[in-house]
PDB file of C-alpha atoms and ligand atoms in Angstrom:
ATOM      1  CA  MET M  27      85.595 115.403 106.871  1.00  0.00           C
ATOM      2  CA  SER M  28      88.754 113.606 107.881  1.00  0.00           C
ATOM      3  CA  GLU M  29      90.659 111.902 105.100  1.00  0.00           C
ATOM      4  CA  ILE M  30      89.568 108.345 104.292  1.00  0.00           C
ATOM      5  CA  PHE M  31      92.024 106.136 102.423  1.00  0.00           C
ATOM      6  CA  THR M  32      91.002 102.882 100.747  1.00  0.00           C
ATOM      7  CA  MET M  33      93.059 100.395  98.770  1.00  0.00           C
ATOM      8  CA  GLY M  34      92.134  98.262  95.751  1.00  0.00           C
ATOM      9  CA  ILE M  35      94.423  95.428  94.649  1.00  0.00           C
ATOM     10  CA  ASP M  36      93.992  93.632  91.326  1.00  0.00           C
ATOM     11  CA  VAL M  37      95.913  90.348  91.294  1.00  0.00           C
ATOM     12  CA  GLY M  38      95.832  89.524  87.587  1.00  0.00           C
ATOM     13  CA  SER M  39      97.149  86.563  85.637  1.00  0.00           C
ATOM     14  CA  THR M  40     100.063  88.556  84.207  1.00  0.00           C
ATOM     15  CA  SER M  41     100.332  91.676  86.354  1.00  0.00           C
ATOM     16  CA  SER M  42      99.504  93.085  89.803  1.00  0.00           C
ATOM     17  CA  LYS M  43      97.954  96.524  90.125  1.00  0.00           C
ATOM     18  CA  CYS M  44      97.212  98.580  93.234  1.00  0.00           C
ATOM     19  CA  ILE M  45      95.567 101.943  93.905  1.00  0.00           C
ATOM     20  CA  ILE M  46      95.113 104.036  97.041  1.00  0.00           C
ATOM     21  CA  LEU M  47      92.111 106.340  96.873  1.00  0.00           C
ATOM     22  CA  LYS M  48      91.405 109.368  99.070  1.00  0.00           C
ATOM     23  CA  ASN M  49      87.782 110.014 100.040  1.00  0.00           C
ATOM     24  CA  GLY M  50      86.513 107.703  97.296  1.00  0.00           C
ATOM     25  CA  LYS M  51      87.562 109.930  94.430  1.00  0.00           C
ATOM     26  CA  GLU M  52      91.173 111.034  94.350  1.00  0.00           C
ATOM     27  CA  ILE M  53      93.987 108.668  93.379  1.00  0.00           C
ATOM     28  CA  VAL M  54      96.810 109.179  95.877  1.00  0.00           C
ATOM     29  CA  SER M  55      99.115 106.519  94.444  1.00  0.00           C
ATOM     30  CA  LYS M  56      99.051 103.665  91.954  1.00  0.00           C
ATOM     31  CA  SER M  57     101.496 101.017  90.866  1.00  0.00           C
ATOM     32  CA  MET M  58     101.752  98.082  88.493  1.00  0.00           C
ATOM     33  CA  ILE M  59     104.205  95.172  88.689  1.00  0.00           C
ATOM     34  CA  PRO M  60     104.334  92.998  85.561  1.00  0.00           C
ATOM     35  CA  VAL M  61     103.893  89.680  87.387  1.00  0.00           C
ATOM     36  CA  GLY M  62     100.628  88.441  88.815  1.00  0.00           C
ATOM     37  CA  ALA M  63      99.003  85.661  90.832  1.00  0.00           C
ATOM     38  CA  GLY M  64     101.352  83.286  92.611  1.00  0.00           C
ATOM     39  CA  THR M  65     104.367  85.635  92.413  1.00  0.00           C
ATOM     40  CA  SER M  66     105.878  88.370  94.578  1.00  0.00           C
ATOM     41  CA  GLY M  67     103.845  90.863  92.457  1.00  0.00           C
ATOM     42  CA  PRO M  68     100.940  91.452  94.887  1.00  0.00           C
ATOM     43  CA  ARG M  69     103.252  92.078  97.860  1.00  0.00           C
ATOM     44  CA  ARG M  70     105.572  94.349  95.881  1.00  0.00           C
ATOM     45  CA  VAL M  71     102.763  96.384  94.367  1.00  0.00           C
ATOM     46  CA  VAL M  72     101.226  97.032  97.807  1.00  0.00           C
ATOM     47  CA  GLU M  73     104.649  98.061  99.169  1.00  0.00           C
ATOM     48  CA  ALA M  74     105.106 100.403  96.201  1.00  0.00           C
ATOM     49  CA  VAL M  75     101.841 102.325  96.703  1.00  0.00           C
ATOM     50  CA  LEU M  76     102.402 102.628 100.456  1.00  0.00           C
ATOM     51  CA  ARG M  77     105.897 103.955  99.846  1.00  0.00           C
ATOM     52  CA  GLU M  78     104.711 106.453  97.233  1.00  0.00           C
ATOM     53  CA  SER M  79     101.820 107.709  99.357  1.00  0.00           C
ATOM     54  CA  LYS M  80     103.853 107.689 102.597  1.00  0.00           C
ATOM     55  CA  LEU M  81     100.948 105.849 104.244  1.00  0.00           C
ATOM     56  CA  SER M  82     100.973 102.654 106.296  1.00  0.00           C
ATOM     57  CA  ILE M  83      98.470  99.796 106.229  1.00  0.00           C
ATOM     58  CA  GLU M  84      96.959 101.156 109.496  1.00  0.00           C
ATOM     59  CA  ASP M  85      96.029 104.390 107.682  1.00  0.00           C
ATOM     60  CA  LEU M  86      93.741 102.475 105.300  1.00  0.00           C
ATOM     61  CA  SER M  87      90.053 102.213 106.218  1.00  0.00           C
ATOM     62  CA  TYR M  88      89.349  99.258 103.936  1.00  0.00           C
ATOM     63  CA  ILE M  89      91.299  97.010 101.547  1.00  0.00           C
ATOM     64  CA  LEU M  90      89.562  95.055  98.793  1.00  0.00           C
ATOM     65  CA  ALA M  91      91.103  92.561  96.364  1.00  0.00           C
ATOM     66  CA  THR M  92      89.957  91.540  92.903  1.00  0.00           C
ATOM     67  CA  GLY M  93      91.376  89.639  89.927  1.00  0.00           C
ATOM     68  CA  TYR M  94      92.231  86.075  89.121  1.00  0.00           C
ATOM     69  CA  GLY M  95      94.449  85.667  92.227  1.00  0.00           C
ATOM     70  CA  ARG M  96      92.211  87.526  94.698  1.00  0.00           C
ATOM     71  CA  HIS M  97      91.482  84.362  96.719  1.00  0.00           C
ATOM     72  CA  MET M  98      95.150  84.201  97.755  1.00  0.00           C
ATOM     73  CA  MET M  99      94.880  87.575  99.521  1.00  0.00           C
ATOM     74  CA  ASP M 100      93.759  86.339 102.920  1.00  0.00           C
ATOM     75  CA  TRP M 101      94.817  89.505 104.769  1.00  0.00           C
ATOM     76  CA  VAL M 102      92.451  91.931 102.977  1.00  0.00           C
ATOM     77  CA  HIS M 103      88.996  92.931 104.274  1.00  0.00           C
ATOM     78  CA  SER M 104      87.081  91.413 101.353  1.00  0.00           C
ATOM     79  CA  GLU M 105      87.240  90.476  97.687  1.00  0.00           C
ATOM     80  CA  MET M 106      85.074  91.003  94.668  1.00  0.00           C
ATOM     81  CA  SER M 107      84.899  89.758  91.081  1.00  0.00           C
ATOM     82  CA  GLU M 108      86.702  91.599  88.293  1.00  0.00           C
ATOM     83  CA  LEU M 109      83.368  91.968  86.499  1.00  0.00           C
ATOM     84  CA  SER M 110      81.969  94.163  89.288  1.00  0.00           C
ATOM     85  CA  CYS M 111      85.199  96.116  89.703  1.00  0.00           C
ATOM     86  CA  HIS M 112      85.654  96.887  85.997  1.00  0.00           C
ATOM     87  CA  ALA M 113      82.012  97.989  85.759  1.00  0.00           C
ATOM     88  CA  LYS M 114      82.455 100.256  88.803  1.00  0.00           C
ATOM     89  CA  ALA M 115      85.658 101.848  87.460  1.00  0.00           C
ATOM     90  CA  ALA M 116      84.311 102.330  83.927  1.00  0.00           C
ATOM     91  CA  TYR M 117      81.219 104.114  85.319  1.00  0.00           C
ATOM     92  CA  PHE M 118      83.425 106.275  87.574  1.00  0.00           C
ATOM     93  CA  LEU M 119      85.655 107.273  84.631  1.00  0.00           C
ATOM     94  CA  TYR M 120      82.888 107.548  81.995  1.00  0.00           C
ATOM     95  CA  PRO M 121      79.405 108.073  83.523  1.00  0.00           C
ATOM     96  CA  ASN M 122      77.787 107.515  80.094  1.00  0.00           C
ATOM     97  CA  VAL M 123      79.298 104.050  79.678  1.00  0.00           C
ATOM     98  CA  ARG M 124      76.895 101.272  78.572  1.00  0.00           C
ATOM     99  CA  THR M 125      79.405  98.707  77.281  1.00  0.00           C
ATOM    100  CA  VAL M 126      82.772  97.719  78.760  1.00  0.00           C
ATOM    101  CA  ILE M 127      85.254  95.599  76.821  1.00  0.00           C
ATOM    102  CA  ASP M 128      87.926  94.246  79.176  1.00  0.00           C
ATOM    103  CA  ILE M 129      90.778  92.311  77.608  1.00  0.00           C
ATOM    104  CA  GLY M 130      93.345  91.089  80.104  1.00  0.00           C
ATOM    105  CA  GLY M 131      96.153  88.568  80.129  1.00  0.00           C
ATOM    106  CA  GLN M 132      94.063  85.444  79.976  1.00  0.00           C
ATOM    107  CA  ASP M 133      90.465  86.357  79.336  1.00  0.00           C
ATOM    108  CA  ALA M 134      88.199  88.781  77.521  1.00  0.00           C
ATOM    109  CA  LYS M 135      84.898  90.070  78.870  1.00  0.00           C
ATOM    110  CA  VAL M 136      82.157  92.296  77.559  1.00  0.00           C
ATOM    111  CA  LEU M 137      79.885  93.937  80.142  1.00  0.00           C
ATOM    112  CA  ARG M 138      76.531  95.685  79.749  1.00  0.00           C
ATOM    113  CA  ILE M 139      76.043  98.586  82.160  1.00  0.00           C
ATOM    114  CA  SER M 140      72.738 100.237  83.061  1.00  0.00           C
ATOM    115  CA  PRO M 141      72.340 104.045  83.041  1.00  0.00           C
ATOM    116  CA  GLN M 142      72.704 103.791  86.857  1.00  0.00           C
ATOM    117  CA  GLY M 143      76.062 102.036  86.502  1.00  0.00           C
ATOM    118  CA  MET M 144      74.839  98.532  87.396  1.00  0.00           C
ATOM    119  CA  LEU M 145      76.208  95.446  85.660  1.00  0.00           C
ATOM    120  CA  THR M 146      73.218  93.912  83.831  1.00  0.00           C
ATOM    121  CA  ASN M 147      74.765  91.273  81.549  1.00  0.00           C
ATOM    122  CA  PHE M 148      78.127  89.968  80.412  1.00  0.00           C
ATOM    123  CA  ALA M 149      79.876  87.493  78.119  1.00  0.00           C
ATOM    124  CA  MET M 150      83.294  86.055  78.803  1.00  0.00           C
ATOM    125  CA  ASN M 151      85.977  84.028  77.064  1.00  0.00           C
ATOM    126  CA  ASP M 152      88.248  82.339  79.570  1.00  0.00           C
ATOM    127  CA  LYS M 153      88.502  78.953  77.906  1.00  0.00           C
ATOM    128  CA  CYS M 154      90.852  79.792  75.090  1.00  0.00           C
ATOM    129  CA  ALA M 155      93.819  82.130  74.583  1.00  0.00           C
ATOM    130  CA  ALA M 156      92.504  83.500  71.270  1.00  0.00           C
ATOM    131  CA  GLY M 157      91.152  87.015  71.752  1.00  0.00           C
ATOM    132  CA  THR M 158      93.185  87.640  74.923  1.00  0.00           C
ATOM    133  CA  GLY M 159      96.458  89.326  75.897  1.00  0.00           C
ATOM    134  CA  ARG M 160      98.085  85.910  75.941  1.00  0.00           C
ATOM    135  CA  PHE M 161      97.446  85.517  72.196  1.00  0.00           C
ATOM    136  CA  LEU M 162      99.123  88.887  71.557  1.00  0.00           C
ATOM    137  CA  ASP M 163     102.049  88.044  73.865  1.00  0.00           C
ATOM    138  CA  VAL M 164     102.641  84.730  72.037  1.00  0.00           C
ATOM    139  CA  MET M 165     102.488  86.394  68.616  1.00  0.00           C
ATOM    140  CA  ALA M 166     104.799  89.249  69.666  1.00  0.00           C
ATOM    141  CA  ARG M 167     107.348  86.648  70.749  1.00  0.00           C
ATOM    142  CA  VAL M 168     107.079  84.786  67.434  1.00  0.00           C
ATOM    143  CA  ILE M 169     107.706  87.939  65.397  1.00  0.00           C
ATOM    144  CA  GLU M 170     110.360  89.111  67.868  1.00  0.00           C
ATOM    145  CA  VAL M 171     108.868  92.460  68.835  1.00  0.00           C
ATOM    146  CA  GLU M 172     107.810  93.958  72.174  1.00  0.00           C
ATOM    147  CA  VAL M 173     104.095  93.848  73.047  1.00  0.00           C
ATOM    148  CA  ASP M 174     104.312  97.610  73.714  1.00  0.00           C
ATOM    149  CA  ASP M 175     105.278  98.183  70.048  1.00  0.00           C
ATOM    150  CA  LEU M 176     102.416  96.218  68.455  1.00  0.00           C
ATOM    151  CA  GLY M 177     100.121  99.260  68.179  1.00  0.00           C
ATOM    152  CA  VAL M 178     102.677 101.421  66.370  1.00  0.00           C
ATOM    153  CA  LEU M 179     103.630  98.612  63.986  1.00  0.00           C
ATOM    154  CA  SER M 180     100.061  97.850  62.926  1.00  0.00           C
ATOM    155  CA  ALA M 181      99.361 101.553  62.350  1.00  0.00           C
ATOM    156  CA  GLN M 182     102.082 101.450  59.663  1.00  0.00           C
ATOM    157  CA  SER M 183     100.536  98.486  57.838  1.00  0.00           C
ATOM    158  CA  THR M 184      99.706  99.080  54.193  1.00  0.00           C
ATOM    159  CA  ASN M 185      98.423  95.661  53.199  1.00  0.00           C
ATOM    160  CA  VAL M 186      96.653  93.750  55.942  1.00  0.00           C
ATOM    161  CA  ILE M 187      96.760  89.969  55.830  1.00  0.00           C
ATOM    162  CA  ASN M 188      94.121  87.599  57.111  1.00  0.00           C
ATOM    163  CA  ILE M 189      94.934  85.215  59.963  1.00  0.00           C
ATOM    164  CA  SER M 190      92.290  82.571  59.410  1.00  0.00           C
ATOM    165  CA  SER M 191      92.951  80.213  62.356  1.00  0.00           C
ATOM    166  CA  THR M 192      91.133  81.074  65.550  1.00  0.00           C
ATOM    167  CA  CYS M 193      93.263  78.642  67.577  1.00  0.00           C
ATOM    168  CA  THR M 194      96.424  80.240  69.030  1.00  0.00           C
ATOM    169  CA  VAL M 195      98.599  77.253  68.141  1.00  0.00           C
ATOM    170  CA  PHE M 196      97.464  77.185  64.490  1.00  0.00           C
ATOM    171  CA  ALA M 197      97.547  80.981  64.241  1.00  0.00           C
ATOM    172  CA  GLU M 198     101.167  80.852  65.444  1.00  0.00           C
ATOM    173  CA  SER M 199     102.001  78.473  62.565  1.00  0.00           C
ATOM    174  CA  GLU M 200     100.232  80.822  60.156  1.00  0.00           C
ATOM    175  CA  VAL M 201     102.314  83.757  61.399  1.00  0.00           C
ATOM    176  CA  ILE M 202     105.524  81.719  61.047  1.00  0.00           C
ATOM    177  CA  SER M 203     104.582  80.830  57.470  1.00  0.00           C
ATOM    178  CA  GLN M 204     103.822  84.504  56.691  1.00  0.00           C
ATOM    179  CA  LEU M 205     107.264  85.428  58.062  1.00  0.00           C
ATOM    180  CA  ALA M 206     108.821  82.749  55.842  1.00  0.00           C
ATOM    181  CA  GLN M 207     107.062  84.349  52.836  1.00  0.00           C
ATOM    182  CA  ASN M 208     108.628  87.708  53.780  1.00  0.00           C
ATOM    183  CA  THR M 209     105.287  89.334  54.545  1.00  0.00           C
ATOM    184  CA  HIS M 210     105.992  92.660  56.242  1.00  0.00           C
ATOM    185  CA  ILE M 211     105.625  92.366  60.027  1.00  0.00           C
ATOM    186  CA  ASN M 212     103.443  95.505  60.129  1.00  0.00           C
ATOM    187  CA  ASP M 213     100.879  93.686  57.984  1.00  0.00           C
ATOM    188  CA  ILE M 214     101.138  90.530  60.072  1.00  0.00           C
ATOM    189  CA  VAL M 215     100.628  92.523  63.286  1.00  0.00           C
ATOM    190  CA  ARG M 216      97.544  94.222  61.843  1.00  0.00           C
ATOM    191  CA  GLY M 217      96.196  90.805  60.868  1.00  0.00           C
ATOM    192  CA  ILE M 218      96.796  89.600  64.437  1.00  0.00           C
ATOM    193  CA  HIS M 219      94.890  92.598  65.813  1.00  0.00           C
ATOM    194  CA  ARG M 220      92.000  91.939  63.445  1.00  0.00           C
ATOM    195  CA  SER M 221      91.887  88.350  64.606  1.00  0.00           C
ATOM    196  CA  VAL M 222      91.653  89.422  68.278  1.00  0.00           C
ATOM    197  CA  ALA M 223      89.047  92.067  67.402  1.00  0.00           C
ATOM    198  CA  GLY M 224      86.978  89.495  65.488  1.00  0.00           C
ATOM    199  CA  ARG M 225      86.888  87.158  68.483  1.00  0.00           C
ATOM    200  CA  VAL M 226      86.018  89.884  70.973  1.00  0.00           C
ATOM    201  CA  ALA M 227      83.412  91.435  68.658  1.00  0.00           C
ATOM    202  CA  GLY M 228      81.708  88.029  68.609  1.00  0.00           C
ATOM    203  CA  LEU M 229      81.433  88.175  72.412  1.00  0.00           C
ATOM    204  CA  ALA M 230      80.295  91.799  72.274  1.00  0.00           C
ATOM    205  CA  LYS M 231      77.498  91.025  69.830  1.00  0.00           C
ATOM    206  CA  ARG M 232      76.197  88.348  72.214  1.00  0.00           C
ATOM    207  CA  VAL M 233      75.527  90.927  74.924  1.00  0.00           C
ATOM    208  CA  GLY M 234      74.728  93.799  72.533  1.00  0.00           C
ATOM    209  CA  VAL M 235      76.877  96.871  72.046  1.00  0.00           C
ATOM    210  CA  GLU M 236      75.538 100.243  73.044  1.00  0.00           C
ATOM    211  CA  ASP M 237      77.302 103.639  73.279  1.00  0.00           C
ATOM    212  CA  ASP M 238      79.389 104.705  75.145  1.00  0.00           C
ATOM    213  CA  VAL M 239      81.844 101.868  74.706  1.00  0.00           C
ATOM    214  CA  VAL M 240      84.832 101.835  77.093  1.00  0.00           C
ATOM    215  CA  MET M 241      87.808  99.498  76.913  1.00  0.00           C
ATOM    216  CA  THR M 242      89.645  98.404  80.065  1.00  0.00           C
ATOM    217  CA  GLY M 243      92.454  95.920  80.823  1.00  0.00           C
ATOM    218  CA  GLY M 244      96.059  95.881  79.693  1.00  0.00           C
ATOM    219  CA  VAL M 245      95.257  95.229  76.028  1.00  0.00           C
ATOM    220  CA  ALA M 246      93.555  98.645  75.895  1.00  0.00           C
ATOM    221  CA  LYS M 247      97.139  99.996  75.851  1.00  0.00           C
ATOM    222  CA  ASN M 248      97.512  98.383  72.436  1.00  0.00           C
ATOM    223  CA  ASN M 249      96.021 100.966  70.096  1.00  0.00           C
ATOM    224  CA  GLY M 250      96.084  98.468  67.231  1.00  0.00           C
ATOM    225  CA  VAL M 251      93.474  96.302  68.985  1.00  0.00           C
ATOM    226  CA  VAL M 252      91.403  99.373  69.898  1.00  0.00           C
ATOM    227  CA  VAL M 253      91.330 100.540  66.254  1.00  0.00           C
ATOM    228  CA  ALA M 254      90.561  97.033  64.942  1.00  0.00           C
ATOM    229  CA  LEU M 255      87.650  96.747  67.419  1.00  0.00           C
ATOM    230  CA  GLU M 256      86.330 100.172  66.411  1.00  0.00           C
ATOM    231  CA  GLU M 257      86.376  99.018  62.784  1.00  0.00           C
ATOM    232  CA  GLU M 258      84.676  95.723  63.656  1.00  0.00           C
ATOM    233  CA  LEU M 259      81.949  97.256  65.858  1.00  0.00           C
ATOM    234  CA  TYR M 260      81.520 100.583  63.992  1.00  0.00           C
ATOM    235  CA  LYS M 261      81.768 102.326  67.367  1.00  0.00           C
ATOM    236  CA  LYS M 262      84.084 104.847  68.959  1.00  0.00           C
ATOM    237  CA  ILE M 263      85.891 103.278  71.920  1.00  0.00           C
ATOM    238  CA  HIS M 264      86.984 105.339  74.924  1.00  0.00           C
ATOM    239  CA  VAL M 265      90.269 104.380  76.572  1.00  0.00           C
ATOM    240  CA  SER M 266      91.388 106.002  79.810  1.00  0.00           C
ATOM    241  CA  PRO M 267      95.082 106.224  80.726  1.00  0.00           C
ATOM    242  CA  LEU M 268      93.910 104.197  83.767  1.00  0.00           C
ATOM    243  CA  ALA M 269      92.535 101.345  81.583  1.00  0.00           C
ATOM    244  CA  GLN M 270      94.920  98.721  82.980  1.00  0.00           C
ATOM    245  CA  TYR M 271      94.128  99.915  86.521  1.00  0.00           C
ATOM    246  CA  ALA M 272      90.358  99.555  86.113  1.00  0.00           C
ATOM    247  CA  GLY M 273      90.160  96.442  88.331  1.00  0.00           C
ATOM    248  CA  ALA M 274      92.226  98.064  91.112  1.00  0.00           C
ATOM    249  CA  LEU M 275      90.320 101.334  90.794  1.00  0.00           C
ATOM    250  CA  GLY M 276      86.938  99.575  90.997  1.00  0.00           C
ATOM    251  CA  ALA M 277      88.188  97.636  94.028  1.00  0.00           C
ATOM    252  CA  ALA M 278      89.309 100.852  95.776  1.00  0.00           C
ATOM    253  CA  LEU M 279      85.925 102.463  94.984  1.00  0.00           C
ATOM    254  CA  TYR M 280      84.033  99.462  96.413  1.00  0.00           C
ATOM    255  CA  ALA M 281      86.355  99.570  99.421  1.00  0.00           C
ATOM    256  CA  PHE M 282      85.227 103.159 100.005  1.00  0.00           C
ATOM    257  CA  ASP M 283      81.549 102.089  99.824  1.00  0.00           C
ATOM    258  CA  LYS M 284      82.176  99.262 102.289  1.00  0.00           C
ATOM    259  CA  ARG M 285      84.299 101.085 104.860  1.00  0.00           C
ATOM    260  CA  GLU M 286      82.915 101.863 108.266  1.00  0.00           C
ATOM    261  CA  SER M 287      82.711 105.616 108.316  1.00  0.00           C
TER     262      SER M 287
HETATM  263  P1  ADP W   4      95.767  90.599  83.963  1.00  0.00           P
HETATM  264  O1  ADP W   4      94.903  91.513  84.810  1.00  0.00           O
HETATM  265  O2  ADP W   4      95.107  89.301  83.590  1.00  0.00           O
HETATM  266  O3  ADP W   4      97.126  90.397  84.555  1.00  0.00           O
HETATM  267  P2  ADP W   4      96.118  92.893  82.228  1.00  0.00           P
HETATM  268  O4  ADP W   4      94.772  93.553  82.236  1.00  0.00           O
HETATM  269  O5  ADP W   4      97.187  93.520  83.050  1.00  0.00           O
HETATM  270  O6  ADP W   4      95.954  91.342  82.573  1.00  0.00           O
HETATM  271  O7  ADP W   4      96.573  92.770  80.708  1.00  0.00           O
HETATM  272  C1  ADP W   4      97.748  92.100  80.350  1.00  0.00           C
HETATM  273  C2  ADP W   4      97.913  92.168  78.843  1.00  0.00           C
HETATM  274  O8  ADP W   4      97.969  93.523  78.435  1.00  0.00           O
HETATM  275  C3  ADP W   4      99.205  91.534  78.361  1.00  0.00           C
HETATM  276  O9  ADP W   4      98.967  90.176  78.058  1.00  0.00           O
HETATM  277  C4  ADP W   4      99.574  92.371  77.135  1.00  0.00           C
HETATM  278  O10 ADP W   4      99.109  91.745  75.946  1.00  0.00           O
HETATM  279  C5  ADP W   4      98.802  93.672  77.307  1.00  0.00           C
HETATM  280  N1  ADP W   4      99.677  94.829  77.573  1.00  0.00           N
HETATM  281  C6  ADP W   4     100.205  95.175  78.766  1.00  0.00           C
HETATM  282  N2  ADP W   4     100.950  96.289  78.640  1.00  0.00           N
HETATM  283  C7  ADP W   4     100.895  96.656  77.348  1.00  0.00           C
HETATM  284  C8  ADP W   4     101.461  97.728  76.570  1.00  0.00           C
HETATM  285  N3  ADP W   4     102.256  98.653  77.127  1.00  0.00           N
HETATM  286  N4  ADP W   4     101.175  97.774  75.259  1.00  0.00           N
HETATM  287  C9  ADP W   4     100.394  96.855  74.692  1.00  0.00           C
HETATM  288  N5  ADP W   4      99.824  95.824  75.346  1.00  0.00           N
HETATM  289  C10 ADP W   4     100.070  95.721  76.657  1.00  0.00           C
END
């Protein structure tokens, strides 16, 4: 069989991700640029994977876009919802997956997957920042730490505090008042993670949570949220190193299915 290359592009709200896949199973190159829809991110991320793989656009059999900004990609062959793409990638990475929890920059979704890998039900929060990456990004800024460090900080917490407000704006005031009372930031961060986990667990319970549970999206890189969700759901959660690339990976896999062979 000659080599077939397909590309999946995930134009997110906060970041752009792109993957080139060989023969529908091998990742040839991948890249992430931390700016998303409406920025130079999508163009730069495509340039980056082509450069890394030493391929040109003409070498690609099919290009599929997903994510919040997918409608702006008028030069691709087709587009597909993030729901479908995350389900596809989670099933590819973990064939026993039945539940996918995807927390991205501006929404959180919980997907039910059939034993055959089909999306059968989902619940989504895209109306409010609470329970999303945005909530974590706002809180990290308030306590003056990097988002990348949140997981390590919460793991060192010895006395978790409760963030009672579900609204991001009120929760921000609560965090500021905790800082003013000299509460240790590790404990505040763990409280923030519990708050996110509580919101997302509410969504998860609406669709039902069945093993295996897989987390995708950029927030899966925050081990503090993963642990807090495991505690909330009483379930082990699988996180692939490709978690943030799940949308792009699913798009590249669908592109392979759709290509003209
Ligand atoms: P989108 O697809 O909407 O752009 P992503 O799935 O890329 O969103 O997720 C973005 C979120 O992931 C950010 O808001 C941030 O909270 C979180 N995130 C990204 N990178 C990291 C990291 N290294 N450590 C912890 N959290 C991260």
